[in-house]
Coordinates of C-alpha atoms in Angstrom, one line a residue:
Chain A
M1 CA 0.0 0.0 0.0
V2 CA 2.7 2.4 1.0
T3 CA 4.8 2.0 -2.1
Q4 CA 1.9 2.1 -4.5
Q5 CA 2.7 4.4 -7.4
L6 CA 0.7 7.4 -8.2
P7 CA -1.0 7.1 -11.5
V8 CA 1.1 9.0 -14.0
S9 CA -0.8 10.5 -16.8
A10 CA 0.3 9.8 -20.2
P11 CA 2.9 12.3 -21.3
A12 CA 0.6 14.5 -23.5
P13 CA 2.4 16.1 -26.4
V14 CA 2.9 19.5 -25.0
A15 CA 2.6 21.4 -28.3
R16 CA -0.7 19.7 -29.2
R17 CA -2.1 20.5 -25.7
G18 CA -1.3 24.2 -26.0
R19 CA -2.8 24.4 -29.5
D20 CA -5.9 22.5 -28.3
G21 CA -6.2 24.9 -25.4
R22 CA -6.2 28.0 -27.6
A23 CA -8.6 26.4 -30.2
A24 CA -10.9 25.2 -27.4
L25 CA -11.1 28.7 -26.0
I26 CA -12.2 30.1 -29.4
Y27 CA -14.7 27.3 -29.9
L28 CA -16.1 27.6 -26.3
L29 CA -16.1 31.4 -26.0
P30 CA -19.5 32.3 -27.6
A31 CA -21.6 29.7 -25.7
G32 CA -19.5 30.2 -22.6
F33 CA -20.0 34.0 -22.6
L34 CA -23.8 33.6 -23.1
L35 CA -24.1 31.0 -20.3
A36 CA -22.1 33.1 -17.9
A37 CA -24.1 36.2 -18.6
L38 CA -27.6 34.5 -18.8
L39 CA -27.3 31.7 -16.3
A40 CA -24.4 32.1 -13.9
Y41 CA -24.8 35.8 -13.3
P42 CA -28.6 35.7 -12.9
I43 CA -28.1 32.9 -10.3
Y44 CA -25.7 35.1 -8.4
Q45 CA -28.2 38.0 -8.7
L46 CA -31.1 35.8 -7.6
V47 CA -29.3 34.9 -4.4
L48 CA -28.3 38.5 -3.8
I49 CA -31.8 40.0 -4.3
S50 CA -33.2 37.4 -2.0
F51 CA -31.2 39.0 0.9
Y52 CA -32.7 42.5 0.3
D53 CA -35.9 44.3 0.8
Y54 CA -36.4 44.8 -2.9
G55 CA -39.6 46.3 -4.1
Q56 CA -40.6 48.6 -6.9
P57 CA -38.9 51.8 -5.4
Q58 CA -35.6 49.9 -5.1
A59 CA -35.9 48.4 -8.6
A60 CA -36.4 51.9 -10.0
G61 CA -33.5 53.2 -8.0
A62 CA -35.7 55.6 -6.0
A63 CA -35.1 54.1 -2.6
P64 CA -31.9 52.8 -0.9
L65 CA -31.4 49.1 -0.6
V66 CA -31.9 47.6 2.8
F67 CA -30.0 44.4 3.5
L68 CA -32.2 42.0 5.3
G69 CA -30.0 38.9 5.6
F70 CA -32.2 35.9 5.9
D71 CA -35.4 37.8 6.8
N72 CA -37.1 37.0 3.5
Y73 CA -36.4 33.4 4.1
A74 CA -37.6 33.6 7.7
A75 CA -40.8 35.3 6.5
L76 CA -41.3 32.6 3.9
L77 CA -40.8 29.7 6.3
Q78 CA -43.3 31.3 8.8
D79 CA -45.8 31.7 6.1
V80 CA -48.5 29.0 6.1
Q81 CA -49.3 29.6 2.5
F82 CA -45.7 28.9 1.4
W83 CA -45.8 25.5 3.0
T84 CA -49.1 24.7 1.5
V85 CA -47.8 25.7 -1.9
L86 CA -44.7 23.7 -1.4
A87 CA -46.6 20.6 -0.5
K88 CA -49.0 21.0 -3.4
T89 CA -46.0 21.6 -5.8
V90 CA -44.3 18.4 -4.7
G91 CA -47.5 16.4 -4.9
F92 CA -48.5 17.7 -8.2
A93 CA -45.1 17.2 -9.8
A94 CA -44.8 13.7 -8.3
A95 CA -48.2 12.8 -9.8
C96 CA -47.2 14.2 -13.2
V97 CA -43.7 12.5 -13.2
I98 CA -45.1 9.1 -12.2
G99 CA -48.0 9.4 -14.6
S100 CA -46.0 10.3 -17.6
L101 CA -43.3 7.6 -16.9
V102 CA -45.9 4.8 -16.3
V103 CA -48.0 5.8 -19.4
G104 CA -45.0 6.4 -21.6
T105 CA -43.1 3.2 -20.6
A106 CA -46.2 1.0 -20.8
L107 CA -47.1 2.3 -24.3
A108 CA -43.4 1.8 -25.4
V109 CA -43.6 -1.9 -24.4
L110 CA -47.0 -2.2 -26.1
A111 CA -45.7 -0.5 -29.2
S112 CA -42.8 -2.9 -29.4
R113 CA -45.2 -5.8 -29.5
V114 CA -47.7 -4.8 -32.2
R115 CA -47.5 -4.5 -36.0
A116 CA -46.6 -1.4 -37.9
V117 CA -50.1 -0.1 -38.6
A118 CA -51.2 0.1 -34.9
R119 CA -47.8 1.4 -33.9
T120 CA -47.9 4.1 -36.6
L121 CA -51.3 5.3 -35.3
L122 CA -50.0 5.4 -31.7
F123 CA -46.9 7.4 -32.6
L124 CA -48.8 9.8 -34.8
A125 CA -51.2 10.5 -32.0
A126 CA -48.3 10.9 -29.5
L127 CA -46.4 13.2 -31.9
G128 CA -49.6 15.3 -32.2
A129 CA -49.9 15.6 -28.4
W130 CA -46.2 16.4 -28.1
S131 CA -46.4 19.1 -30.8
T132 CA -49.3 20.9 -29.1
P133 CA -48.0 24.0 -27.4
A134 CA -48.7 24.1 -23.7
I135 CA -51.1 27.0 -24.0
A136 CA -53.1 25.4 -26.8
G137 CA -53.2 22.1 -24.9
S138 CA -54.4 23.9 -21.8
Y139 CA -57.2 25.6 -23.7
V140 CA -58.4 22.4 -25.4
W141 CA -58.5 20.5 -22.1
L142 CA -60.3 23.4 -20.4
F143 CA -62.8 23.4 -23.2
L144 CA -63.4 19.6 -23.1
F145 CA -64.0 19.9 -19.3
D146 CA -65.9 23.2 -19.5
T147 CA -68.8 23.5 -17.0
D148 CA -71.4 24.5 -19.5
F149 CA -70.1 23.7 -23.0
G150 CA -67.7 20.8 -22.3
L151 CA -68.0 17.4 -23.9
V152 CA -67.0 15.5 -20.8
N153 CA -69.8 16.7 -18.6
E154 CA -72.3 16.1 -21.5
A155 CA -71.0 12.6 -22.0
L156 CA -70.9 11.7 -18.3
S157 CA -74.5 12.9 -17.7
G158 CA -75.5 11.2 -20.9
I159 CA -74.4 7.8 -19.6
G160 CA -76.2 8.2 -16.3
F161 CA -74.0 10.4 -14.1
T162 CA -76.6 13.1 -14.1
G163 CA -74.8 14.8 -11.2
M164 CA -72.0 15.7 -13.5
A165 CA -74.1 18.1 -15.6
H166 CA -72.6 21.6 -15.1
H167 CA -69.9 20.2 -12.8
S168 CA -67.1 22.6 -12.4
W169 CA -63.8 20.7 -12.7
T170 CA -61.7 23.7 -11.9
F171 CA -63.4 24.9 -8.8
G172 CA -62.2 22.4 -6.3
T173 CA -58.5 22.0 -5.6
F174 CA -58.4 18.3 -6.3
G175 CA -60.3 18.6 -9.5
A176 CA -58.3 21.5 -10.8
F177 CA -54.9 19.9 -10.0
G178 CA -56.2 16.6 -11.5
L179 CA -57.2 18.3 -14.7
V180 CA -53.9 20.1 -15.0
A181 CA -52.0 17.0 -14.2
A182 CA -53.9 15.1 -16.9
E183 CA -53.0 17.7 -19.5
V184 CA -49.4 17.7 -18.4
I185 CA -49.2 13.9 -18.6
W186 CA -50.9 14.0 -22.0
C187 CA -48.2 16.3 -23.5
S188 CA -45.2 14.9 -21.7
F189 CA -45.6 11.1 -22.0
P190 CA -44.7 11.1 -25.7
F191 CA -41.1 12.0 -24.9
V192 CA -40.9 9.0 -22.5
L193 CA -42.6 6.8 -25.1
V194 CA -40.1 7.8 -27.9
T195 CA -37.1 7.5 -25.6
M196 CA -38.1 4.1 -24.1
Y197 CA -39.1 2.7 -27.5
A198 CA -35.7 3.6 -28.9
G199 CA -34.2 1.8 -25.9
I200 CA -36.3 -1.3 -26.3
K201 CA -35.5 -1.5 -30.0
A202 CA -31.8 -1.4 -29.2
I203 CA -32.0 -4.6 -27.1
P204 CA -30.5 -7.5 -29.1
E205 CA -33.2 -9.9 -30.3
E206 CA -31.2 -12.9 -29.0
V207 CA -31.6 -11.8 -25.5
L208 CA -35.4 -11.8 -25.7
E209 CA -35.3 -15.1 -27.6
A210 CA -33.2 -16.7 -25.0
A211 CA -35.6 -15.5 -22.3
S212 CA -38.6 -17.0 -24.2
L213 CA -36.7 -20.2 -24.8
D214 CA -36.2 -20.4 -21.1
G215 CA -40.0 -20.3 -20.7
A216 CA -40.4 -16.7 -19.6
S217 CA -43.8 -15.2 -20.3
T218 CA -44.1 -11.9 -22.1
W219 CA -45.0 -10.2 -18.8
R220 CA -42.0 -11.7 -17.0
S221 CA -39.4 -10.9 -19.7
T222 CA -40.7 -7.3 -19.8
W223 CA -40.0 -7.0 -16.0
T224 CA -36.8 -9.0 -15.8
V225 CA -35.1 -8.4 -19.1
V226 CA -36.5 -5.4 -21.0
L227 CA -36.9 -2.9 -18.1
P228 CA -33.5 -3.5 -16.5
M229 CA -31.8 -3.1 -19.9
V230 CA -33.4 0.2 -20.6
R231 CA -32.7 1.6 -17.1
P232 CA -30.2 4.2 -18.3
L233 CA -32.8 5.7 -20.6
L234 CA -35.5 5.4 -17.9
M235 CA -33.3 7.5 -15.7
I236 CA -32.9 10.2 -18.3
A237 CA -36.6 10.3 -18.9
T238 CA -37.2 10.5 -15.1
I239 CA -34.8 13.4 -14.7
Q240 CA -36.3 15.3 -17.6
S241 CA -39.8 14.7 -16.3
I242 CA -38.8 15.9 -12.8
I243 CA -37.2 19.1 -14.2
W244 CA -40.2 19.8 -16.5
D245 CA -43.0 19.0 -14.1
F246 CA -41.6 20.8 -11.2
K247 CA -41.6 24.1 -13.0
V248 CA -44.9 23.9 -14.8
F249 CA -46.2 27.4 -15.2
T250 CA -48.3 27.9 -18.3
Q251 CA -50.8 25.1 -17.6
I252 CA -51.4 26.1 -14.0
Y253 CA -51.6 29.8 -14.8
V254 CA -54.0 29.4 -17.7
M255 CA -56.1 26.5 -16.6
T256 CA -56.7 27.7 -13.0
N257 CA -56.9 31.3 -14.1
G258 CA -53.7 32.4 -12.3
G259 CA -53.6 29.9 -9.5
G260 CA -57.3 29.6 -8.6
V261 CA -59.6 31.5 -6.2
A262 CA -57.5 32.8 -3.3
G263 CA -54.5 31.0 -4.7
R264 CA -55.7 27.5 -3.9
N265 CA -54.1 26.0 -6.9
L266 CA -50.6 27.6 -6.8
V267 CA -47.3 25.9 -7.5
L268 CA -44.0 27.5 -6.5
N269 CA -43.3 28.9 -9.9
V270 CA -46.6 30.7 -10.2
Y271 CA -46.3 31.8 -6.5
A272 CA -42.9 33.3 -7.1
Y273 CA -44.1 35.1 -10.2
Q274 CA -47.1 36.6 -8.3
Q275 CA -45.1 37.7 -5.3
A276 CA -42.5 39.3 -7.6
F277 CA -44.4 40.8 -10.5
A278 CA -47.9 41.3 -9.1
G279 CA -47.0 42.0 -5.5
Q280 CA -43.7 43.7 -6.4
E281 CA -41.9 41.8 -3.7
Y282 CA -38.8 41.0 -5.7
G283 CA -36.8 40.0 -2.6
L284 CA -39.4 37.5 -1.5
G285 CA -40.0 36.2 -5.0
S286 CA -36.2 35.7 -5.4
A287 CA -36.1 33.7 -2.1
I288 CA -38.8 31.4 -3.5
G289 CA -36.8 31.1 -6.6
V290 CA -33.7 30.1 -4.6
V291 CA -35.7 27.5 -2.6
M292 CA -37.1 26.1 -5.9
T293 CA -33.7 25.9 -7.5
L294 CA -32.1 24.2 -4.5
L295 CA -35.0 21.7 -4.3
L296 CA -34.8 20.8 -8.0
L297 CA -31.0 20.5 -7.9
S298 CA -31.0 18.3 -4.8
I299 CA -33.8 16.0 -6.1
T300 CA -32.1 15.5 -9.5
G301 CA -28.7 15.3 -7.8
L302 CA -29.8 12.6 -5.4
Y303 CA -31.5 10.7 -8.1
V304 CA -28.4 10.8 -10.4
R305 CA -26.2 9.7 -7.5
S306 CA -28.4 6.8 -6.6
Q307 CA -28.5 5.6 -10.1
R308 CA -25.0 6.3 -11.2
R309 CA -23.4 3.1 -10.2
S310 CA -25.7 1.0 -12.5
T311 CA -25.5 3.2 -15.6
A312 CA -23.1 4.7 -18.0
W313 CA -24.3 8.2 -17.2
V314 CA -21.4 10.8 -17.2
Chain B
M1 CA -43.1 7.1 -40.5
G2 CA -39.6 6.1 -41.3
V3 CA -37.7 4.9 -38.3
I4 CA -40.6 4.5 -36.0
T5 CA -42.5 2.0 -38.2
A6 CA -39.6 0.4 -40.0
K7 CA -40.3 -3.3 -39.9
S8 CA -38.1 -4.7 -37.2
P9 CA -36.1 -7.8 -38.0
A10 CA -37.5 -9.2 -34.8
V11 CA -41.0 -9.9 -36.2
K12 CA -39.8 -12.8 -38.3
G13 CA -38.0 -14.7 -35.5
R14 CA -40.5 -14.2 -32.7
R15 CA -43.0 -16.9 -32.0
V16 CA -46.3 -15.2 -32.8
K17 CA -49.3 -15.7 -30.5
R18 CA -52.1 -14.3 -32.7
P19 CA -54.9 -13.7 -30.2
G20 CA -52.6 -11.9 -27.7
R21 CA -51.2 -9.7 -30.4
L22 CA -54.7 -8.8 -31.7
V23 CA -55.7 -7.7 -28.2
A24 CA -52.5 -5.6 -27.9
E25 CA -53.3 -4.0 -31.3
I26 CA -56.8 -3.2 -30.4
V27 CA -55.6 -1.6 -27.1
T28 CA -53.0 0.3 -29.0
V29 CA -55.5 1.7 -31.5
V30 CA -57.9 2.7 -28.8
V31 CA -55.2 4.5 -26.8
A32 CA -54.1 6.3 -30.0
G33 CA -57.6 7.5 -30.4
M34 CA -57.8 8.7 -26.9
V35 CA -54.5 10.5 -27.2
A36 CA -55.5 12.2 -30.4
F37 CA -59.0 13.1 -29.3
P38 CA -58.2 16.5 -27.7
L39 CA -56.5 17.5 -31.0
Y40 CA -59.5 16.3 -32.9
W41 CA -61.7 18.3 -30.7
M42 CA -59.6 21.4 -31.1
V43 CA -59.6 21.3 -34.9
L44 CA -63.3 20.4 -35.0
S45 CA -64.3 23.2 -32.7
A46 CA -62.2 25.6 -34.7
F47 CA -64.2 24.7 -37.8
K48 CA -67.7 24.6 -36.2
P49 CA -70.1 27.3 -37.1
A50 CA -70.9 29.8 -34.3
G51 CA -74.2 28.1 -33.3
E52 CA -72.6 24.7 -32.6
I53 CA -69.7 25.6 -30.3
Q54 CA -71.0 27.2 -27.2
I55 CA -74.0 25.0 -26.6
A56 CA -74.9 22.6 -23.8
N57 CA -74.8 19.4 -25.9
P58 CA -71.8 19.6 -28.3
K59 CA -71.7 17.1 -31.2
P60 CA -68.5 15.2 -32.0
W61 CA -68.9 16.2 -35.7
T62 CA -70.1 19.1 -37.7
L63 CA -72.2 19.1 -40.9
A64 CA -71.5 22.7 -41.7
P65 CA -67.8 23.5 -41.4
S66 CA -67.1 27.2 -41.3
L67 CA -64.1 29.5 -41.3
D68 CA -65.7 32.1 -39.2
S69 CA -63.6 31.5 -36.1
F70 CA -60.4 31.7 -38.1
Q71 CA -61.6 34.9 -39.7
R72 CA -62.3 36.4 -36.3
V73 CA -58.8 35.5 -35.1
L74 CA -57.0 36.8 -38.2
T75 CA -58.9 40.1 -38.5
V76 CA -59.5 41.1 -34.9
S77 CA -56.2 40.6 -33.1
G78 CA -53.3 41.3 -35.5
F79 CA -52.6 37.6 -35.2
G80 CA -50.2 37.6 -38.2
R81 CA -47.9 40.0 -36.4
F82 CA -47.7 37.8 -33.3
F83 CA -47.3 34.7 -35.4
V84 CA -44.3 36.2 -37.2
N85 CA -42.8 37.4 -33.8
S86 CA -43.0 33.9 -32.4
L87 CA -41.5 32.4 -35.6
V88 CA -38.6 34.9 -35.6
V89 CA -37.8 34.3 -32.0
A90 CA -38.0 30.5 -32.2
L91 CA -36.0 30.2 -35.5
A92 CA -33.3 32.6 -34.1
V93 CA -33.0 30.4 -31.0
V94 CA -32.7 27.3 -33.1
V95 CA -30.0 28.7 -35.4
L96 CA -28.0 30.3 -32.6
S97 CA -28.1 27.3 -30.4
L98 CA -27.1 24.9 -33.2
L99 CA -24.1 27.0 -34.1
L100 CA -22.9 27.7 -30.6
S101 CA -23.6 24.3 -29.1
F102 CA -22.0 22.5 -32.0
L103 CA -18.7 24.5 -31.6
S104 CA -18.7 23.8 -27.8
A105 CA -19.5 20.1 -28.3
V106 CA -16.6 19.8 -30.7
A107 CA -14.2 21.5 -28.3
L108 CA -15.4 19.4 -25.3
T109 CA -15.1 16.1 -27.2
R110 CA -12.2 16.5 -29.6
F111 CA -9.8 18.8 -27.8
R112 CA -7.6 18.1 -24.8
F113 CA -7.2 21.0 -22.4
R114 CA -7.2 21.7 -18.7
G115 CA -10.5 22.1 -17.0
R116 CA -12.4 20.0 -19.5
T117 CA -14.0 17.8 -16.9
V118 CA -14.9 20.7 -14.7
L119 CA -16.7 22.3 -17.7
L120 CA -18.6 19.1 -18.5
V121 CA -19.8 18.9 -14.9
M122 CA -20.9 22.5 -15.0
I123 CA -22.9 21.9 -18.2
L124 CA -24.5 18.9 -16.6
V125 CA -25.5 21.0 -13.6
A126 CA -26.6 23.9 -15.8
Q127 CA -29.2 21.6 -17.5
M128 CA -30.9 21.2 -14.2
V129 CA -31.1 24.8 -13.2
P130 CA -34.7 25.9 -13.7
V131 CA -34.4 29.0 -15.9
E132 CA -37.9 29.9 -14.9
A133 CA -36.7 30.5 -11.4
L134 CA -34.4 33.2 -12.7
T135 CA -37.2 35.3 -14.2
I136 CA -36.6 38.2 -11.7
P137 CA -32.8 38.7 -12.2
L138 CA -33.2 38.1 -16.0
F139 CA -35.9 40.7 -16.1
F140 CA -33.6 43.2 -14.4
L141 CA -30.7 42.2 -16.6
M142 CA -32.7 42.7 -19.8
R143 CA -33.8 46.1 -18.6
Q144 CA -30.2 47.1 -17.9
I145 CA -29.0 45.9 -21.3
G146 CA -31.9 47.8 -22.9
A147 CA -31.1 50.9 -21.0
V148 CA -27.3 50.8 -21.5
A149 CA -27.2 49.8 -25.1
P150 CA -30.4 50.9 -27.0
A151 CA -28.2 51.3 -30.1
F152 CA -27.3 47.6 -29.8
G153 CA -30.8 47.1 -31.0
L154 CA -31.8 44.6 -28.3
N155 CA -35.6 44.9 -28.3
E156 CA -37.9 42.8 -26.3
L157 CA -38.0 40.0 -28.8
G158 CA -34.2 39.9 -28.7
S159 CA -34.3 39.5 -25.0
L160 CA -36.5 36.5 -25.4
V161 CA -34.0 34.9 -27.8
L162 CA -31.2 35.4 -25.3
V163 CA -33.3 33.9 -22.4
H164 CA -34.2 30.8 -24.4
L165 CA -30.6 30.3 -25.4
A166 CA -29.8 30.1 -21.6
F167 CA -32.1 27.2 -21.5
S168 CA -31.3 25.4 -24.8
L169 CA -27.5 25.7 -24.9
P170 CA -26.7 23.3 -22.0
F171 CA -28.8 20.5 -23.2
A172 CA -27.8 21.1 -26.8
I173 CA -24.1 20.9 -26.0
W174 CA -24.7 17.8 -23.9
M175 CA -26.7 16.1 -26.6
L176 CA -24.3 16.9 -29.5
R177 CA -21.3 15.7 -27.5
G178 CA -22.4 12.1 -28.1
F179 CA -22.8 12.6 -31.8
V180 CA -19.4 14.3 -32.2
A181 CA -17.8 11.5 -30.2
A182 CA -19.3 8.9 -32.5
V183 CA -17.4 10.3 -35.5
P184 CA -14.2 8.2 -36.0
V185 CA -11.0 10.1 -35.1
E186 CA -9.3 8.6 -38.3
L187 CA -11.5 10.9 -40.3
E188 CA -9.9 13.9 -38.7
E189 CA -6.4 12.5 -39.3
A190 CA -7.2 11.9 -42.9
A191 CA -8.6 15.4 -43.3
K192 CA -5.5 16.8 -41.7
L193 CA -3.3 14.9 -44.1
D194 CA -5.3 16.3 -47.0
G195 CA -4.5 19.8 -45.7
A196 CA -7.8 20.8 -44.3
S197 CA -7.7 23.2 -41.4
R198 CA -9.4 22.4 -38.1
M199 CA -12.1 25.0 -38.7
R200 CA -12.7 23.6 -42.2
F201 CA -12.9 20.0 -40.9
T202 CA -15.3 21.1 -38.2
W203 CA -17.8 22.8 -40.5
Q204 CA -17.4 20.9 -43.7
I205 CA -17.0 17.3 -42.5
L206 CA -18.1 17.1 -38.9
F207 CA -21.2 19.3 -39.1
P208 CA -23.0 17.3 -41.8
L209 CA -22.1 14.1 -40.0
V210 CA -23.9 15.0 -36.8
A211 CA -27.1 16.0 -38.6
P212 CA -29.4 13.7 -36.6
G213 CA -28.2 15.3 -33.4
L214 CA -28.6 18.8 -34.8
L215 CA -32.2 17.9 -35.8
A216 CA -33.1 16.5 -32.3
V217 CA -31.6 19.7 -30.8
S218 CA -33.5 22.0 -33.1
V219 CA -36.8 20.3 -32.4
L220 CA -36.4 20.6 -28.6
A221 CA -35.1 24.2 -28.9
F222 CA -37.9 25.2 -31.3
I223 CA -40.7 23.8 -29.1
H224 CA -39.4 25.4 -26.0
A225 CA -39.1 28.8 -27.5
W226 CA -42.4 28.5 -29.4
N227 CA -44.3 27.5 -26.2
D228 CA -42.9 30.1 -23.9
F229 CA -45.5 31.9 -22.0
L230 CA -43.8 33.0 -18.8
F231 CA -40.9 35.1 -20.3
A232 CA -43.1 36.6 -23.0
K233 CA -45.5 37.6 -20.3
T234 CA -42.8 39.1 -18.1
F235 CA -40.5 40.8 -20.7
I236 CA -42.9 42.1 -23.3
I237 CA -44.5 45.0 -21.6
S238 CA -43.8 48.2 -23.6
K239 CA -45.4 47.4 -26.9
T240 CA -48.3 45.2 -27.7
E241 CA -47.1 44.5 -31.2
N242 CA -44.0 42.8 -29.7
Q243 CA -46.3 40.1 -28.2
T244 CA -45.8 36.4 -29.1
L245 CA -48.6 34.0 -29.8
P246 CA -49.1 32.4 -26.4
Q247 CA -49.8 35.9 -24.9
A248 CA -52.0 36.9 -27.9
I249 CA -54.4 33.9 -27.4
L250 CA -55.2 35.2 -24.0
V251 CA -57.2 38.0 -25.6
F252 CA -60.0 35.6 -26.5
F253 CA -60.0 33.9 -23.1
K254 CA -62.0 35.6 -20.3
P255 CA -63.2 33.4 -17.4
E256 CA -66.8 34.5 -17.8
D257 CA -67.0 35.4 -21.5
T258 CA -64.7 33.2 -23.6
D259 CA -64.9 33.1 -27.4
W260 CA -64.2 29.3 -27.5
G261 CA -64.4 29.2 -31.3
A262 CA -61.6 31.8 -31.6
V263 CA -59.5 30.2 -28.9
M264 CA -59.7 26.8 -30.6
A265 CA -58.9 28.4 -34.0
S266 CA -55.9 30.3 -32.7
S267 CA -54.7 27.2 -30.8
T268 CA -55.0 25.2 -34.1
L269 CA -53.0 27.8 -36.0
M270 CA -50.4 27.8 -33.2
T271 CA -50.0 24.0 -33.3
I272 CA -49.5 23.8 -37.1
P273 CA -45.8 25.1 -37.3
V274 CA -44.7 22.7 -34.5
L275 CA -46.5 19.8 -36.2
V276 CA -44.9 20.7 -39.6
F277 CA -41.5 20.9 -38.0
F278 CA -42.1 17.5 -36.3
V279 CA -43.2 15.8 -39.4
L280 CA -40.1 17.1 -41.3
V281 CA -37.6 15.8 -38.8
Q282 CA -39.4 12.8 -37.2
R283 CA -37.6 10.2 -39.2
R284 CA -34.4 11.3 -37.6
L285 CA -35.7 12.2 -34.2
V286 CA -35.7 8.8 -32.6
A287 CA -32.2 8.1 -33.9
G288 CA -31.2 11.5 -32.6
M289 CA -32.5 10.9 -29.1
S290 CA -31.1 7.4 -28.7
G291 CA -27.8 8.6 -30.2
A292 CA -27.5 11.3 -27.6
V293 CA -28.1 8.8 -24.9
K294 CA -25.5 6.4 -26.0
G295 CA -22.8 9.1 -26.2

């Protein structure tokens, strides 16, 4: 142990390395400058603003800045509404993530087992849902579930659920979040479907044949062969879904008309927006932004770490 | 449907259980119908005549298709202007992110220099930063740039392009890395022997070779910019004519008095460019996504 040699890096040709360094600088400069200016600097600013009493007068330069330290955070943590919004955000995002992963993966497995015509129809429909802009999707779902003119209420009361006539889906918290989640899953499962289908197609046929020769049923080989083999892709789909669904803004804002009556259907993103731009509490809004960023980074970080050993990620 | 439906060599070898597969196919088709239904409803409602939209028992078909709703959208709101604004922003984001991320991906894959690993980790982390959470500092930053350099010509649409680049560059670099890495190094050596400069090799040989990756990147960047509602809502405050589509549709939507025909017609119009873009690149999309993952 004591005498173990330090790993010596291969003697890189010095000239090449120097040339590479200069060339890399030129190649990386445009993107690097933009990312520093539009991502790194704003993160620094976000943290900074969150420590100040930063309202409209301060933003306009008409009033001096007052350093508050962690007061904005303290105010936030003592605010009952913040905790409610946080809990709702986590629950809503979790439902959307699980929903789109389950639907997307199940349909990918299904698509790999049917003939071309059925598969084409499914993929066409999925591409259509994927292409629909968030705002257009929100409106269509709202219209389908509209209290007075919606097809869903009409159909439900038509088949005997007469209580559903003129039912307001967006009035109650549960119904509103459920409706938004359904729309989010509808437009985000296609990404999972396409990713997982590509993964399933990449599995060598011999592996599945061997499983079926050993007597494994379709169901069993899906669980024990297919899913473990597409795990790296499943992880990417999961991370993407977490990142997307945690910061849903358009759907909540549009479908619940700005977060619902008395803000019952807020998520962190909309809450931060309203504190900052409607309430002109930029300091408080920034504190919410910091909390959201930390939460998202730690969730995805933990997930990447827990999965890293079993995948080729990074 | 190209890649997606290409007959897999698997079909031949697999022992076929007919009844099971038939059930699976029926389920698939039914699910496809359910997934497509909201889109069908959107287009149908856009073409329904006024008397068939806002009624208590809507029919799932129409016998008298009409263009009235489209006409209201196109004449009343200056829709064309907003459409062009959205298109300009989204295409600018696509072109800029392709060029810049490609250069970065080449540098990070092909060149050996100090700090490369650190940069890679930073880009990985940057992908997970919710750009939406940075709305407040970005809003102030854009105001500063606009105040400091009005001659620079950065109007509100320009600020949208910049913000969307902050989102699309990290994932574009990450995705293209895999494609650049897949191009054999021997090709570069051969080009060098033939006297091609590094820049020339990068653009004339490497760039066309990573086309599937470029397509996948452009789809995701386009959709993100085209869909943006939050930043358009926050940044575009001085002039209405700078609005992009997602904001413009709000005009027809009022909680108590919504013109559903116009909302559905404008939603339909807004979906068409994305659909066209998707159809153009879908053959390569699946290859693009899986290629990025392998890289």
